[in-house]
Amino acid sequence: MKTYLAAITLLLMVNLGFSQEIVSDSLIAKQNQEKLEKERKELEEKHNEALEKAEKERKK
């Protein structure tokens, strides 16, 4: 479980690092922001699913 959380944290940090690029075109910036939000939501969903699975395993 710790490795899973570490991987998610690493991916989020990488995304934040690349999102620091200076973009002159506002359309490209908006598309990049939407893409990052979508990836963030997917990662959150996977994280929540993993937490639910761990909770079920703990209850067993």
Coordinates of C-alpha atoms in Angstrom, one line a residue:
M1 CA 0.0 0.0 0.0
K2 CA 2.9 2.4 0.8
T3 CA 4.4 1.8 -2.6
Y4 CA 1.1 2.5 -4.3
L5 CA 0.7 5.8 -2.4
A6 CA 4.4 6.7 -3.1
A7 CA 3.7 6.1 -6.8
I8 CA 0.7 8.4 -6.8
T9 CA 2.6 11.1 -4.9
L10 CA 5.5 10.8 -7.4
L11 CA 3.1 11.2 -10.4
L12 CA 1.4 14.2 -8.9
M13 CA 4.8 15.8 -8.2
V14 CA 5.9 15.2 -11.8
N15 CA 2.7 16.7 -13.1
L16 CA 3.2 19.8 -10.9
G17 CA 6.8 20.1 -12.1
F18 CA 5.8 20.1 -15.7
S19 CA 2.9 22.4 -15.2
Q20 CA 5.3 25.2 -14.3
E21 CA 6.2 25.7 -18.0
I22 CA 5.5 29.2 -19.4
V23 CA 2.9 29.0 -22.2
S24 CA 2.2 32.0 -24.3
D25 CA -1.0 30.8 -25.9
S26 CA -3.9 30.8 -23.5
L27 CA -5.7 28.0 -25.4
I28 CA -2.8 25.6 -25.0
A29 CA -2.6 26.6 -21.3
K30 CA -6.3 25.9 -20.9
Q31 CA -6.0 22.5 -22.6
N32 CA -3.0 21.5 -20.4
Q33 CA -4.9 22.5 -17.3
E34 CA -8.0 20.5 -18.3
K35 CA -5.7 17.5 -19.0
L36 CA -4.0 17.7 -15.6
E37 CA -7.4 18.1 -13.9
K38 CA -8.6 14.9 -15.6
E39 CA -5.5 13.0 -14.7
R40 CA -5.7 14.2 -11.1
K41 CA -9.4 13.1 -10.8
E42 CA -8.4 9.7 -12.2
L43 CA -5.6 9.3 -9.7
E44 CA -7.9 10.3 -6.9
E45 CA -10.5 7.7 -8.0
K46 CA -7.8 5.0 -8.1
H47 CA -6.6 6.1 -4.7
N48 CA -10.1 6.0 -3.2
E49 CA -10.7 2.6 -4.7
A50 CA -7.4 1.3 -3.2
L51 CA -8.4 2.7 0.2
E52 CA -11.8 1.0 0.0
K53 CA -10.2 -2.3 -1.0
A54 CA -7.7 -2.0 1.9
E55 CA -10.5 -1.2 4.3
K56 CA -12.5 -4.3 3.1
E57 CA -9.4 -6.4 3.5
R58 CA -8.8 -5.0 7.0
K59 CA -12.4 -5.9 8.0
K60 CA -11.9 -9.5 6.9

